[in-house]
């Protein structure tokens, strides 16, 4: 199966650090979805899905922190609201991950997680994060503050 | 208020489809003649100054197209992954409507999306529906709210 490309250039914010992290996030979520939706037996998919889930738990927190630092640096007025969205997603990833472990790798749980993650990530980067870039542009800040 | 809600949902759907799916051309009309035998109905509960729900009625073909555009993968049936992805889109649209309306006097919260079956026997203070036509198929919105 060809690898899927979730990333679109229109998602770029013009902040090099954040854009690089977004691309990595999209790449990993793309690989995750590809394994999740493949024709392979569920048991064969579990190790790869576990790896990605572990990566996501670490990387999502790291990326959100970097994005929040950038927002504070440029005095982004939507910082508190944006942080609430991030905190909600971190909590969701942790809860699903815990339920998944407790259920001994329940497939239904992971399929539901995958669908929600896909839509959430695209909306978050294509809509919510773009507001940060628009603010920075309006204030005449260059993308290098990230 | 009815028109305000109707317009807010149409506008939010238009924006979300544009940003998430690159679909810009969306028409809308009253939904009395919306006919679909194989739809996925997603209800988002609303509590607060208004109380009730908004039901997003996604025909199967529309649902599959939405997920195909987002993921770049082909889907042949509506399964848990597809239902979850379109539920999140319904949630995003509804969240954007509440954010837009919170600038006015209204304060409400959303309940998590659930797959449902449309019930038509209840009466609501505010009831309106809209059918949105897009390049990837139609969507129907049923808005049913009471003032507590």
PDB file of N, CA, C and O in Angstrom, chain A residues 4 6 10 37 108 111-112 114-116 119-120 122-123 127, chain B residues 19-20 22 69-71 73 75 79-81 84-85 88 92:
ATOM      1  N   UNK A   4       0.059   7.113   2.847  1.00  0.00           N
ATOM      2  CA  UNK A   4      -0.908   8.203   2.665  1.00  0.00           C
ATOM      3  C   UNK A   4      -0.306   9.516   3.157  1.00  0.00           C
ATOM      4  O   UNK A   4       0.521   9.533   4.065  1.00  0.00           O
ATOM      5  N   UNK A   6      -1.368  12.971   4.682  1.00  0.00           N
ATOM      6  CA  UNK A   6      -2.441  13.799   5.248  1.00  0.00           C
ATOM      7  C   UNK A   6      -2.109  15.278   5.174  1.00  0.00           C
ATOM      8  O   UNK A   6      -2.985  16.132   5.130  1.00  0.00           O
ATOM      9  N   UNK A  10      -1.254  24.048   2.601  1.00  0.00           N
ATOM     10  CA  UNK A  10      -2.094  25.152   3.099  1.00  0.00           C
ATOM     11  C   UNK A  10      -2.143  25.202   4.630  1.00  0.00           C
ATOM     12  O   UNK A  10      -2.556  26.199   5.209  1.00  0.00           O
ATOM     13  N   UNK A  37      -6.137   0.776   9.297  1.00  0.00           N
ATOM     14  CA  UNK A  37      -7.111   0.448   8.250  1.00  0.00           C
ATOM     15  C   UNK A  37      -6.627  -0.648   7.302  1.00  0.00           C
ATOM     16  O   UNK A  37      -7.341  -0.969   6.351  1.00  0.00           O
ATOM     17  N   UNK A 108     -12.396  -1.994  18.388  1.00  0.00           N
ATOM     18  CA  UNK A 108     -13.437  -0.964  18.235  1.00  0.00           C
ATOM     19  C   UNK A 108     -12.983   0.369  18.813  1.00  0.00           C
ATOM     20  O   UNK A 108     -13.207   1.435  18.234  1.00  0.00           O
ATOM     21  N   UNK A 111     -10.524   2.009  16.438  1.00  0.00           N
ATOM     22  CA  UNK A 111     -11.152   2.534  15.223  1.00  0.00           C
ATOM     23  C   UNK A 111     -11.858   3.857  15.537  1.00  0.00           C
ATOM     24  O   UNK A 111     -11.752   4.822  14.771  1.00  0.00           O
ATOM     25  N   UNK A 112     -12.524   3.898  16.673  1.00  0.00           N
ATOM     26  CA  UNK A 112     -13.198   5.151  17.061  1.00  0.00           C
ATOM     27  C   UNK A 112     -12.180   6.255  17.321  1.00  0.00           C
ATOM     28  O   UNK A 112     -12.364   7.400  16.895  1.00  0.00           O
ATOM     29  N   UNK A 114      -9.181   6.516  16.025  1.00  0.00           N
ATOM     30  CA  UNK A 114      -8.575   6.913  14.748  1.00  0.00           C
ATOM     31  C   UNK A 114      -9.441   7.899  13.987  1.00  0.00           C
ATOM     32  O   UNK A 114      -8.951   8.912  13.469  1.00  0.00           O
ATOM     33  N   UNK A 115     -10.740   7.639  13.926  1.00  0.00           N
ATOM     34  CA  UNK A 115     -11.657   8.533  13.208  1.00  0.00           C
ATOM     35  C   UNK A 115     -11.703   9.909  13.835  1.00  0.00           C
ATOM     36  O   UNK A 115     -11.627  10.933  13.156  1.00  0.00           O
ATOM     37  N   UNK A 116     -11.798   9.926  15.162  1.00  0.00           N
ATOM     38  CA  UNK A 116     -11.882  11.225  15.845  1.00  0.00           C
ATOM     39  C   UNK A 116     -10.569  11.992  15.731  1.00  0.00           C
ATOM     40  O   UNK A 116     -10.558  13.203  15.498  1.00  0.00           O
ATOM     41  N   UNK A 119     -10.182  13.734  12.240  1.00  0.00           N
ATOM     42  CA  UNK A 119     -10.979  14.957  12.060  1.00  0.00           C
ATOM     43  C   UNK A 119     -10.491  16.057  12.997  1.00  0.00           C
ATOM     44  O   UNK A 119     -10.386  17.225  12.605  1.00  0.00           O
ATOM     45  N   UNK A 120     -10.163  15.689  14.227  1.00  0.00           N
ATOM     46  CA  UNK A 120      -9.715  16.691  15.206  1.00  0.00           C
ATOM     47  C   UNK A 120      -8.430  17.375  14.729  1.00  0.00           C
ATOM     48  O   UNK A 120      -8.306  18.592  14.757  1.00  0.00           O
ATOM     49  N   UNK A 122      -7.044  17.621  11.730  1.00  0.00           N
ATOM     50  CA  UNK A 122      -7.182  18.470  10.538  1.00  0.00           C
ATOM     51  C   UNK A 122      -7.849  19.789  10.908  1.00  0.00           C
ATOM     52  O   UNK A 122      -7.388  20.863  10.537  1.00  0.00           O
ATOM     53  N   UNK A 123      -8.929  19.718  11.682  1.00  0.00           N
ATOM     54  CA  UNK A 123      -9.593  20.968  12.069  1.00  0.00           C
ATOM     55  C   UNK A 123      -8.676  21.842  12.913  1.00  0.00           C
ATOM     56  O   UNK A 123      -8.596  23.054  12.713  1.00  0.00           O
ATOM     57  N   UNK A 127      -7.763  25.170  11.136  1.00  0.00           N
ATOM     58  CA  UNK A 127      -8.602  26.290  11.589  1.00  0.00           C
ATOM     59  C   UNK A 127      -8.019  26.984  12.821  1.00  0.00           C
ATOM     60  O   UNK A 127      -7.632  28.152  12.751  1.00  0.00           O
TER      61      UNK A 127
ATOM     62  N   UNK B  19     -12.539  24.642   5.181  1.00  0.00           N
ATOM     63  CA  UNK B  19     -11.212  24.476   5.796  1.00  0.00           C
ATOM     64  C   UNK B  19     -10.765  23.015   5.847  1.00  0.00           C
ATOM     65  O   UNK B  19      -9.599  22.703   5.608  1.00  0.00           O
ATOM     66  N   UNK B  20     -11.694  22.106   6.152  1.00  0.00           N
ATOM     67  CA  UNK B  20     -11.286  20.718   6.369  1.00  0.00           C
ATOM     68  C   UNK B  20     -11.333  19.863   5.111  1.00  0.00           C
ATOM     69  O   UNK B  20     -10.598  18.886   4.992  1.00  0.00           O
ATOM     70  N   UNK B  22     -11.816  21.319   1.791  1.00  0.00           N
ATOM     71  CA  UNK B  22     -11.604  22.119   0.568  1.00  0.00           C
ATOM     72  C   UNK B  22     -12.852  22.182  -0.306  1.00  0.00           C
ATOM     73  O   UNK B  22     -12.744  22.195  -1.534  1.00  0.00           O
ATOM     74  N   UNK B  69     -11.770  12.209   1.715  1.00  0.00           N
ATOM     75  CA  UNK B  69     -11.035  13.460   1.471  1.00  0.00           C
ATOM     76  C   UNK B  69     -10.052  13.731   2.616  1.00  0.00           C
ATOM     77  O   UNK B  69      -8.901  14.106   2.395  1.00  0.00           O
ATOM     78  N   UNK B  70     -10.502  13.526   3.839  1.00  0.00           N
ATOM     79  CA  UNK B  70      -9.616  13.811   4.986  1.00  0.00           C
ATOM     80  C   UNK B  70      -8.422  12.873   5.046  1.00  0.00           C
ATOM     81  O   UNK B  70      -7.313  13.280   5.364  1.00  0.00           O
ATOM     82  N   UNK B  71      -8.659  11.593   4.759  1.00  0.00           N
ATOM     83  CA  UNK B  71      -7.611  10.597   5.000  1.00  0.00           C
ATOM     84  C   UNK B  71      -6.811  10.219   3.754  1.00  0.00           C
ATOM     85  O   UNK B  71      -5.717   9.671   3.860  1.00  0.00           O
ATOM     86  N   UNK B  73      -7.757   7.883   1.936  1.00  0.00           N
ATOM     87  CA  UNK B  73      -7.976   6.432   1.824  1.00  0.00           C
ATOM     88  C   UNK B  73      -9.414   6.165   1.383  1.00  0.00           C
ATOM     89  O   UNK B  73     -10.302   6.982   1.634  1.00  0.00           O
ATOM     90  N   UNK B  75     -12.952   4.199   1.587  1.00  0.00           N
ATOM     91  CA  UNK B  75     -13.794   3.510   2.581  1.00  0.00           C
ATOM     92  C   UNK B  75     -15.019   2.967   1.867  1.00  0.00           C
ATOM     93  O   UNK B  75     -15.639   3.673   1.077  1.00  0.00           O
ATOM     94  N   UNK B  79     -18.286   2.387   9.121  1.00  0.00           N
ATOM     95  CA  UNK B  79     -17.949   1.588  10.305  1.00  0.00           C
ATOM     96  C   UNK B  79     -17.670   2.541  11.472  1.00  0.00           C
ATOM     97  O   UNK B  79     -17.966   3.735  11.387  1.00  0.00           O
ATOM     98  N   UNK B  80     -17.100   2.009  12.534  1.00  0.00           N
ATOM     99  CA  UNK B  80     -16.870   2.846  13.723  1.00  0.00           C
ATOM    100  C   UNK B  80     -15.923   4.013  13.444  1.00  0.00           C
ATOM    101  O   UNK B  80     -16.083   5.097  13.984  1.00  0.00           O
ATOM    102  N   UNK B  81     -14.921   3.761  12.585  1.00  0.00           N
ATOM    103  CA  UNK B  81     -13.959   4.814  12.241  1.00  0.00           C
ATOM    104  C   UNK B  81     -14.688   5.974  11.542  1.00  0.00           C
ATOM    105  O   UNK B  81     -14.530   7.142  11.916  1.00  0.00           O
ATOM    106  N   UNK B  84     -17.127   7.812  13.819  1.00  0.00           N
ATOM    107  CA  UNK B  84     -16.407   8.642  14.777  1.00  0.00           C
ATOM    108  C   UNK B  84     -15.868   9.920  14.108  1.00  0.00           C
ATOM    109  O   UNK B  84     -15.934  11.010  14.693  1.00  0.00           O
ATOM    110  N   UNK B  85     -15.362   9.776  12.885  1.00  0.00           N
ATOM    111  CA  UNK B  85     -14.815  10.950  12.179  1.00  0.00           C
ATOM    112  C   UNK B  85     -15.921  11.958  11.861  1.00  0.00           C
ATOM    113  O   UNK B  85     -15.753  13.163  12.081  1.00  0.00           O
ATOM    114  N   UNK B  88     -17.136  13.760  14.948  1.00  0.00           N
ATOM    115  CA  UNK B  88     -16.232  14.835  15.362  1.00  0.00           C
ATOM    116  C   UNK B  88     -16.474  16.090  14.516  1.00  0.00           C
ATOM    117  O   UNK B  88     -16.439  17.207  15.034  1.00  0.00           O
ATOM    118  N   UNK B  92     -17.452  19.696  15.846  1.00  0.00           N
ATOM    119  CA  UNK B  92     -16.684  20.906  15.515  1.00  0.00           C
ATOM    120  C   UNK B  92     -17.628  22.004  15.000  1.00  0.00           C
ATOM    121  O   UNK B  92     -17.550  23.157  15.422  1.00  0.00           O
TER     122      UNK B  92
END
